[in-house]
Structures are given as structure tokens and as C-alpha cells.
Short mmCIF file of C-alpha atoms (C1' of nucleotides) in Angstrom, two decimals:
data_model
loop_
_atom_site.label_atom_id
_atom_site.label_comp_id
_atom_site.label_asym_id
_atom_site.label_seq_id
_atom_site.Cartn_x
_atom_site.Cartn_y
_atom_site.Cartn_z
CA MET S 966 -17.52 -10.65 14.00
CA PRO S 967 -15.03 -11.57 16.69
CA GLU S 968 -11.53 -11.85 15.23
CA LEU S 969 -8.17 -11.50 16.98
CA PRO S 970 -8.65 -7.86 18.14
CA GLU S 971 -12.12 -8.53 19.55
CA VAL S 972 -10.93 -11.59 21.48
CA GLU S 973 -7.88 -9.70 22.73
CA THR S 974 -10.12 -6.84 23.89
CA VAL S 975 -12.20 -9.21 26.00
CA ARG S 976 -9.11 -11.01 27.32
CA ARG S 977 -7.60 -7.75 28.54
CA GLN S 978 -10.84 -6.92 30.35
CA LEU S 979 -11.20 -10.35 31.93
CA GLU S 980 -7.72 -10.56 33.38
CA PRO S 981 -7.90 -7.85 36.07
CA ARG S 982 -11.40 -8.84 37.12
CA LEU S 983 -11.24 -12.61 37.30
CA VAL S 984 -7.65 -13.77 37.78
CA GLY S 985 -7.44 -15.04 41.36
CA ARG S 986 -11.18 -15.65 41.57
CA THR S 987 -12.71 -19.09 41.98
CA LEU S 988 -15.64 -20.51 40.02
CA VAL S 989 -18.37 -21.50 42.48
CA ALA S 990 -21.41 -22.10 40.25
CA TYR S 991 -22.36 -22.57 36.66
CA ALA S 992 -25.32 -23.28 34.40
CA VAL S 993 -25.01 -24.31 30.77
CA ARG S 994 -28.35 -23.65 29.10
CA ASP S 995 -27.42 -24.90 25.65
CA ALA S 996 -25.72 -28.29 25.49
CA ARG S 997 -24.63 -27.53 21.96
CA TRP S 998 -21.99 -25.16 23.40
CA THR S 999 -19.86 -28.11 24.60
CA GLU S 1000 -20.77 -30.75 21.98
CA PRO S 1001 -19.83 -33.53 21.58
CA ARG S 1002 -19.11 -33.53 25.32
CA SER S 1003 -21.73 -32.87 27.96
CA PRO S 1004 -21.71 -29.48 29.74
CA ASN S 1005 -20.91 -31.19 33.05
CA GLU S 1006 -17.87 -32.90 31.55
CA VAL S 1007 -16.51 -29.58 30.34
CA VAL S 1008 -17.38 -27.14 33.12
CA ALA S 1009 -17.71 -29.14 36.38
CA PRO S 1010 -13.93 -29.77 36.68
CA LEU S 1011 -13.41 -25.99 36.88
CA VAL S 1012 -15.63 -25.54 39.95
CA GLY S 1013 -13.59 -24.75 43.07
CA ARG S 1014 -10.47 -23.99 41.06
CA ARG S 1015 -8.76 -20.60 41.13
CA ILE S 1016 -8.35 -18.80 37.81
CA GLU S 1017 -4.68 -18.43 36.98
CA GLY S 1018 -4.96 -16.38 33.80
CA PHE S 1019 -6.66 -15.58 30.51
CA HIS S 1020 -4.70 -16.10 27.32
CA ARG S 1021 -5.40 -15.85 23.61
CA ARG S 1022 -4.27 -17.92 20.61
CA GLY S 1023 -5.72 -16.78 17.31
CA LYS S 1024 -9.41 -16.33 17.96
CA TYR S 1025 -9.45 -18.72 20.94
CA LEU S 1026 -9.82 -17.31 24.45
CA ILE S 1027 -8.12 -19.58 26.99
CA TRP S 1028 -9.32 -19.64 30.61
CA GLU S 1029 -6.52 -21.17 32.67
CA ALA S 1030 -7.55 -22.69 35.97
CA GLU S 1031 -5.48 -24.29 38.74
CA ASP S 1032 -3.73 -27.59 38.00
CA GLU S 1033 -3.35 -26.80 34.30
CA LEU S 1034 -6.99 -27.05 33.34
CA PHE S 1035 -7.82 -24.97 30.27
CA LEU S 1036 -11.27 -23.95 29.06
CA LEU S 1037 -11.06 -22.91 25.41
CA ILE S 1038 -13.79 -20.50 24.39
CA HIS S 1039 -14.41 -19.67 20.74
CA LEU S 1040 -16.88 -16.85 20.03
CA ARG S 1041 -17.27 -17.81 16.34
CA MET S 1042 -19.62 -15.31 14.70
CA THR S 1043 -21.94 -13.90 17.33
CA GLY S 1044 -20.58 -15.01 20.70
CA ASN S 1045 -20.01 -12.48 23.48
CA LEU S 1046 -18.77 -12.69 27.06
CA LEU S 1047 -20.60 -10.30 29.37
CA TYR S 1048 -19.63 -9.42 32.96
CA ASP S 1049 -22.47 -8.86 35.42
CA ALA S 1050 -25.05 -8.64 32.65
CA PRO S 1051 -28.69 -8.28 33.75
CA GLU S 1052 -30.68 -11.35 34.70
CA GLY S 1053 -32.73 -12.46 31.71
CA THR S 1054 -30.12 -11.42 29.14
CA LEU S 1055 -31.26 -12.99 25.88
CA TYR S 1056 -29.35 -15.86 24.27
CA THR S 1057 -27.36 -16.73 27.41
CA ARG S 1058 -25.80 -20.13 26.64
CA ALA S 1059 -23.61 -20.48 29.72
CA HIS S 1060 -23.50 -18.64 33.06
CA PHE S 1061 -20.59 -18.66 35.53
CA GLY S 1062 -20.66 -17.43 39.14
CA PHE S 1063 -17.52 -16.50 41.09
CA ASP S 1064 -16.54 -16.34 44.76
CA ASP S 1065 -16.67 -12.52 44.85
CA GLY S 1066 -20.35 -12.46 43.83
CA HIS S 1067 -19.75 -11.39 40.24
CA ASP S 1068 -20.74 -13.41 37.20
CA LEU S 1069 -19.91 -14.00 33.56
CA ARG S 1070 -22.21 -15.00 30.72
CA PHE S 1071 -21.54 -16.52 27.35
CA VAL S 1072 -24.18 -15.03 25.07
CA ASP S 1073 -24.57 -16.24 21.49
CA PRO S 1074 -27.68 -15.74 19.31
CA ARG S 1075 -26.55 -18.02 16.48
CA ARG S 1076 -25.17 -20.75 18.72
CA PHE S 1077 -21.95 -21.26 16.78
CA GLY S 1078 -19.66 -20.60 19.75
CA THR S 1079 -17.92 -23.46 21.50
CA GLY S 1080 -16.48 -24.40 24.89
CA TRP S 1081 -13.81 -27.10 25.16
CA LEU S 1082 -11.83 -28.40 28.16
CA LEU S 1083 -8.22 -29.51 27.95
CA ALA S 1084 -6.06 -30.93 30.76
CA GLY S 1085 -2.35 -30.12 30.81
CA GLN S 1086 -0.13 -27.75 28.86
CA SER S 1087 0.92 -30.42 26.37
CA GLU S 1088 -2.71 -31.27 25.52
CA LEU S 1089 -3.44 -27.58 25.05
CA ASP S 1090 -0.41 -27.07 22.83
CA ALA S 1091 -1.26 -30.11 20.71
CA TYR S 1092 -4.86 -28.96 20.26
CA LEU S 1093 -3.87 -25.45 19.20
CA ASP S 1094 -0.88 -26.46 17.10
CA ALA S 1095 -3.11 -28.78 15.06
CA ARG S 1096 -5.44 -25.91 14.22
CA LEU S 1097 -3.48 -22.68 14.22
CA GLY S 1098 -0.53 -21.26 12.34
CA VAL S 1099 1.73 -18.34 13.19
CA GLU S 1100 0.57 -15.59 15.56
CA PRO S 1101 0.63 -12.17 13.88
CA PHE S 1102 2.26 -10.56 16.92
CA SER S 1103 4.99 -13.17 17.26
CA ASP S 1104 8.62 -13.02 16.09
CA GLY S 1105 7.83 -15.79 13.61
CA PHE S 1106 5.40 -13.62 11.68
CA THR S 1107 7.81 -12.48 8.98
CA ALA S 1108 7.44 -11.76 5.29
CA GLU S 1109 9.83 -14.60 4.54
CA HIS S 1110 7.75 -17.07 6.58
CA LEU S 1111 4.59 -16.03 4.73
CA ARG S 1112 6.32 -16.27 1.38
CA ARG S 1113 7.46 -19.83 2.16
CA LEU S 1114 3.97 -20.83 3.32
CA ALA S 1115 2.42 -19.57 0.09
CA ARG S 1116 5.00 -21.00 -2.29
CA GLY S 1117 3.19 -22.68 -5.18
CA SER S 1118 -0.27 -21.87 -3.85
CA ARG S 1119 -2.86 -20.93 -6.46
CA ALA S 1120 -5.47 -19.98 -3.88
CA PRO S 1121 -6.43 -16.29 -3.72
CA ILE S 1122 -4.46 -14.31 -1.15
CA LYS S 1123 -7.73 -13.58 0.66
CA ALA S 1124 -8.22 -17.32 1.27
CA PHE S 1125 -4.60 -17.60 2.39
CA LEU S 1126 -5.09 -14.88 5.03
CA LEU S 1127 -8.30 -16.48 6.30
CA ASP S 1128 -6.72 -19.93 6.68
CA GLN S 1129 -6.19 -20.29 10.45
CA LYS S 1130 -3.73 -23.13 9.93
CA ARG S 1131 -1.42 -20.67 8.21
CA ILE S 1132 -2.05 -17.44 10.14
CA ALA S 1133 -4.02 -17.39 13.39
CA GLY S 1134 -6.59 -14.73 14.11
CA ILE S 1135 -7.42 -12.99 10.83
CA GLY S 1136 -11.06 -12.94 9.74
CA ASN S 1137 -12.98 -11.29 6.95
CA ILE S 1138 -12.73 -7.70 8.22
CA TYR S 1139 -9.01 -7.59 8.93
CA ALA S 1140 -8.15 -9.51 5.75
CA ASP S 1141 -9.87 -6.81 3.67
CA GLU S 1142 -8.23 -4.02 5.65
CA ALA S 1143 -4.75 -5.53 5.39
CA LEU S 1144 -5.05 -6.18 1.65
CA PHE S 1145 -6.17 -2.60 1.02
CA ARG S 1146 -3.34 -1.21 3.13
CA SER S 1147 -0.83 -3.26 1.13
CA ARG S 1148 -2.52 -2.54 -2.23
CA ILE S 1149 -2.88 -6.21 -3.09
CA HIS S 1150 -5.98 -7.46 -4.92
CA PRO S 1151 -7.84 -10.15 -2.88
CA LEU S 1152 -7.91 -12.46 -5.92
CA ARG S 1153 -4.15 -12.41 -6.53
CA GLN S 1154 -2.81 -15.95 -6.23
CA ALA S 1155 -0.92 -16.32 -2.95
CA GLY S 1156 1.97 -18.00 -4.72
CA ARG S 1157 2.34 -14.99 -7.01
CA VAL S 1158 2.65 -12.33 -4.31
CA THR S 1159 6.09 -10.73 -4.69
CA THR S 1160 8.70 -10.48 -1.96
CA ALA S 1161 8.11 -6.73 -1.72
CA GLN S 1162 4.36 -7.29 -1.42
CA TRP S 1163 4.85 -9.83 1.38
CA GLU S 1164 6.80 -7.17 3.30
CA LEU S 1165 3.94 -4.70 2.84
CA LEU S 1166 1.29 -7.28 3.67
CA ARG S 1167 3.05 -8.49 6.79
CA ASP S 1168 3.18 -4.91 8.14
CA ALA S 1169 -0.39 -4.20 6.99
CA VAL S 1170 -1.73 -7.20 8.91
CA VAL S 1171 0.01 -6.04 12.09
CA ASP S 1172 -1.16 -2.45 11.54
CA ALA S 1173 -4.79 -3.43 10.93
CA LEU S 1174 -4.93 -5.77 13.92
CA SER S 1175 -3.22 -3.22 16.17
CA ALA S 1176 -5.67 -0.53 15.10
CA GLY S 1177 -8.51 -2.94 15.83
CA ILE S 1178 -7.21 -3.59 19.34
CA ASP S 1179 -6.71 0.14 19.96
CA ALA S 1180 -10.36 0.70 18.96
CA ARG S 1181 -11.46 -2.15 21.27
CA GLY S 1182 -12.66 -4.16 18.29
CA ALA S 1183 -15.22 -3.69 15.54
CA SER S 1184 -18.95 -3.87 16.32
CA ILE S 1185 -20.67 -4.11 12.94
CA ASP S 1186 -23.44 -6.30 14.27
CA ASP S 1187 -23.07 -8.34 17.39
CA PHE S 1188 -19.71 -7.85 19.04
CA ARG S 1189 -19.76 -6.23 22.47
CA ASP S 1190 -16.98 -6.02 25.03
CA LEU S 1191 -17.14 -7.42 28.56
CA ASP S 1192 -19.31 -4.51 29.70
CA GLY S 1193 -21.64 -4.68 26.74
CA ALA S 1194 -20.05 -1.66 25.02
CA ARG S 1195 -19.43 -1.43 21.29
CA GLY S 1196 -15.97 -1.27 19.80
CA SER S 1197 -15.23 1.58 17.39
CA PHE S 1198 -13.00 0.09 14.69
CA GLN S 1199 -15.98 0.00 12.29
CA ASP S 1200 -15.74 3.81 12.24
CA ARG S 1201 -12.13 3.57 11.05
CA PHE S 1202 -12.53 0.99 8.27
CA LEU S 1203 -10.60 2.00 5.17
CA ILE S 1204 -12.32 -0.46 2.82
CA HIS S 1205 -14.50 -3.04 4.54
CA ARG S 1206 -18.25 -2.35 4.18
CA ARG S 1207 -17.57 0.90 2.32
CA ALA S 1208 -19.09 -0.11 -1.04
CA ASP S 1209 -21.37 2.94 -0.94
CA ASP S 1210 -18.46 5.33 -0.38
CA GLY S 1211 -15.56 6.33 -2.56
CA CYS S 1212 -12.06 5.04 -1.91
CA LEU S 1213 -10.33 7.12 0.76
CA GLU S 1214 -7.09 7.02 -1.25
CA CYS S 1215 -8.16 7.70 -4.85
CA GLY S 1216 -11.87 8.53 -4.67
CA GLY S 1217 -12.65 5.66 -7.03
CA PRO S 1218 -15.45 3.14 -6.49
CA ILE S 1219 -15.21 0.36 -3.91
CA ARG S 1220 -16.60 -2.91 -5.21
CA LYS S 1221 -18.01 -5.81 -3.28
CA ILE S 1222 -16.95 -9.11 -4.81
CA LEU S 1223 -16.84 -12.75 -3.82
CA ALA S 1224 -13.40 -13.99 -2.75
CA ALA S 1225 -12.70 -17.15 -0.76
CA GLY S 1226 -16.48 -17.52 -0.51
CA ARG S 1227 -16.73 -14.28 1.47
CA GLY S 1228 -18.04 -10.82 0.73
CA THR S 1229 -14.89 -8.87 -0.04
CA TYR S 1230 -14.33 -5.14 -0.55
CA VAL S 1231 -11.77 -3.87 -3.03
CA CYS S 1232 -10.73 -0.68 -4.81
CA GLU S 1233 -9.49 -1.92 -8.17
CA HIS S 1234 -7.60 1.30 -8.79
CA CYS S 1235 -5.51 1.03 -5.63
CA GLN S 1236 -5.50 -2.80 -5.72
CA PRO S 1237 -4.97 -3.68 -9.39
CA ARG S 1238 -6.76 -6.79 -10.55
CA PRO S 1239 -4.37 -9.59 -11.59
CA ARG S 1240 -4.58 -10.71 -15.19
CA GLY S 1241 -7.09 -13.51 -15.68
CA ALA S 1242 -8.83 -13.09 -12.30
CA ARG S 1243 -12.53 -13.84 -12.59
CA ILE S 1244 -14.67 -11.35 -10.68
CA VAL S 1245 -17.96 -12.42 -9.09
CA PRO S 1246 -19.72 -9.18 -8.12
CA MET S 1247 -22.04 -9.06 -5.12
CA THR S 1248 -24.95 -6.67 -4.97
CA ARG S 1249 -25.77 -6.69 -1.26
"C1'" DG M 1337 -2.45 -32.44 -1.55
"C1'" DT M 1338 -5.09 -28.45 -2.72
"C1'" DG M 1339 -8.98 -25.61 -3.32
"C1'" DA M 1340 -13.96 -25.03 -3.44
"C1'" DT M 1341 -18.31 -25.70 -1.39
"C1'" DA M 1342 -21.94 -27.07 1.94
"C1'" DA M 1343 -23.56 -27.20 6.49
"C1'" DC M 1344 -24.22 -25.40 10.92
"C1'" DC M 1345 -27.47 -21.24 12.85
"C1'" DT M 1346 -30.64 -17.28 13.37
"C1'" DG M 1347 -31.54 -12.16 13.10
"C1'" DG M 1348 -32.23 -8.76 9.91
"C1'" DG M 1349 -32.94 -7.00 5.36
"C1'" DT M 1350 -35.29 -7.28 0.92
"C1'" DG M 1351 -38.86 -8.17 -2.35
"C1'" DC M 1352 -43.43 -9.37 -3.41
"C1'" DT B 344 -48.61 -5.66 6.86
"C1'" DG B 345 -47.06 -10.20 6.54
"C1'" DC B 346 -44.66 -13.77 4.55
"C1'" DA B 347 -40.83 -16.14 2.19
"C1'" DC B 348 -36.38 -15.97 0.97
"C1'" DC B 349 -31.55 -14.57 1.12
"C1'" DC B 350 -27.37 -13.14 3.37
"C1'" DA B 351 -23.92 -12.65 6.94
"C1'" DG B 352 -19.48 -15.59 8.33
"C1'" DG B 353 -15.70 -19.07 11.45
"C1'" DT B 354 -14.86 -23.60 11.29
"C1'" DT B 355 -15.19 -28.31 9.82
"C1'" DA B 356 -16.38 -31.98 6.75
"C1'" DT B 357 -16.81 -33.41 2.25
"C1'" DC B 358 -16.17 -33.39 -2.57
"C1'" DA B 359 -13.77 -32.62 -7.02
#
DNA sequence: GTGATAACCTGGGTGC
DNA sequence: TGCACCCAGGTTATCA
């Protein structure tokens, strides 16, 4: 599932290939991609405009065109951007042609991905600020900031990490990996995480995301990079999807439980269960 | 205000 | 073998 590292992987590949290029043609084959706006409303303004850059905020990929036009692309669960993919590539929702003869496809079997156009830096900032909290690779991502955000919260720490309005870019995989690295149980109440644990968790989030970027993302199911290649972070998971294996730290069992409504992997020896936490096991 | 849950969507896995 | 059902999960809306 595309989270921050997967989006960053694609962004880094797009930049050298498409910055300076001009969009000359497009076809949106699934109007749902731009709902509630029409595809023409969202994409037509970009035609004839030079691409100035590709940026990322959380899990959003931002295509910056001339005159401060921004196309926000969200891959959601199964979206992929493919460069020069073969004609007839299945599940192509949008297709972009550039002045150098190359092309880019947005491919998305489950049709959850979105495309959204914003005009002007202030409109972009307002849109993102309303939806996203602190960036994990920014100076503001400190243990003290996290501790303040969580003060009084009774929600499980797993839900806290997944809340994009608090921290931008973490999804199910990297939440599990960061919690295991910091030895915090996913069901611990966010407001009860200690100062020392926030320090560990802050570093664990950065470590897990950095490792994901180094591995060019995780390809459990659908994620592919710009060239259609798989990432390799799934081969380096410490806890996520390892319910059939023993814990790499202690050799104990890894359980799959429900936390924040998501399948969550935990070693309850390394990540002690908080008193009173109610476990909902998952079998699949 | 906060936290939990449903809905969106479809491919793949499971059970009968 | 074929069918029905369940599950996966990022985000948003809705409900308690």
C-alpha cells in the first residue's frame, strides 16, 4: 500500500524525467478519479504548461506546473504511476502525454485514487494544512511535539500514528514497524506513552520510513515504481505480515490483532500489553 | 470534542 | 470446478 516511502520513491523517479517537460495530451478514462469535478476541469488547465517540479506532502504527490498550478495525486490503496507502460495496460484511469514523446499513466485497480487541481501556493497550503499534520522528516517532528499532540488522548497509539491530521504519511505497514522498533504495544493509549517512549517512537518512525525509502518502498500486493518494478522493503519487515514467523528479537510468537480497525502485528513479549487492553485476535 | 465504524472498491483467498 | 463470501486498507462521513 502506498505510504510516504512509496510516494517518495515515485517522486524521486519522476523529477529527472519530467521536470521541464510540457503536457501535450491527456485522456481520463475514469471520471471517478477527479470527482466531484470533471476530468476536463482538473486536467485541461495543465495542457501546454511546463512542469516545474514534483513534491510530496504526506502521501500526496504534487505535480507543479507553470503559473502555480498544482495537480495533487493520491494513490490511496492500489494506485500506481507508470512511465512508458505498454499500450493496453490494465486499469489505466488517466493517461498523460508529454512533448518529448514519453507518457505517464495512473493505474488503479480499486479506483480509490484521486486527482485534484489547486491554483496558487496559498490554495495548496490551505488544502494540505487542513488535512495533514507534521512531516516526519521535518524539524517539527520531535518527541515533545508528539507528546503534546497526544496529551489526554485515550485512542490507541496505532490510531494516533495513522491519523494524517497529526502525522502525515504513516500507514498500516510503517505504523507496525515503528511500534515494534520502539517496543510499544499498538493498543497502548496515546496519552499514556511516556516521554522516554516518545523519544524512541519518534526515532523509530524516522528509521522505518527511511528504510522504506532506501528499499524503494514495499510491494506486498500492488505497489510498483515508475518503471513497474517492485520495492523490496517487504523483505526487510521486522513485524508486519510475519504472523507465521517467530519474532526476530525474542523468537516468541507474532500475533495479528485488530487495532484502530486495521490488521496489526505485535510481539507481546517485546511489546508488553498494557493493563486492561482488550485484544481482538485476527485469524487471517 | 473524541473515538469507533461504515462506505467506497475490486482482486485474491478461503470454504463449501 | 465453481460459486459465495470475506478481507485488505486510506480517507471521509457519520454516529455514539
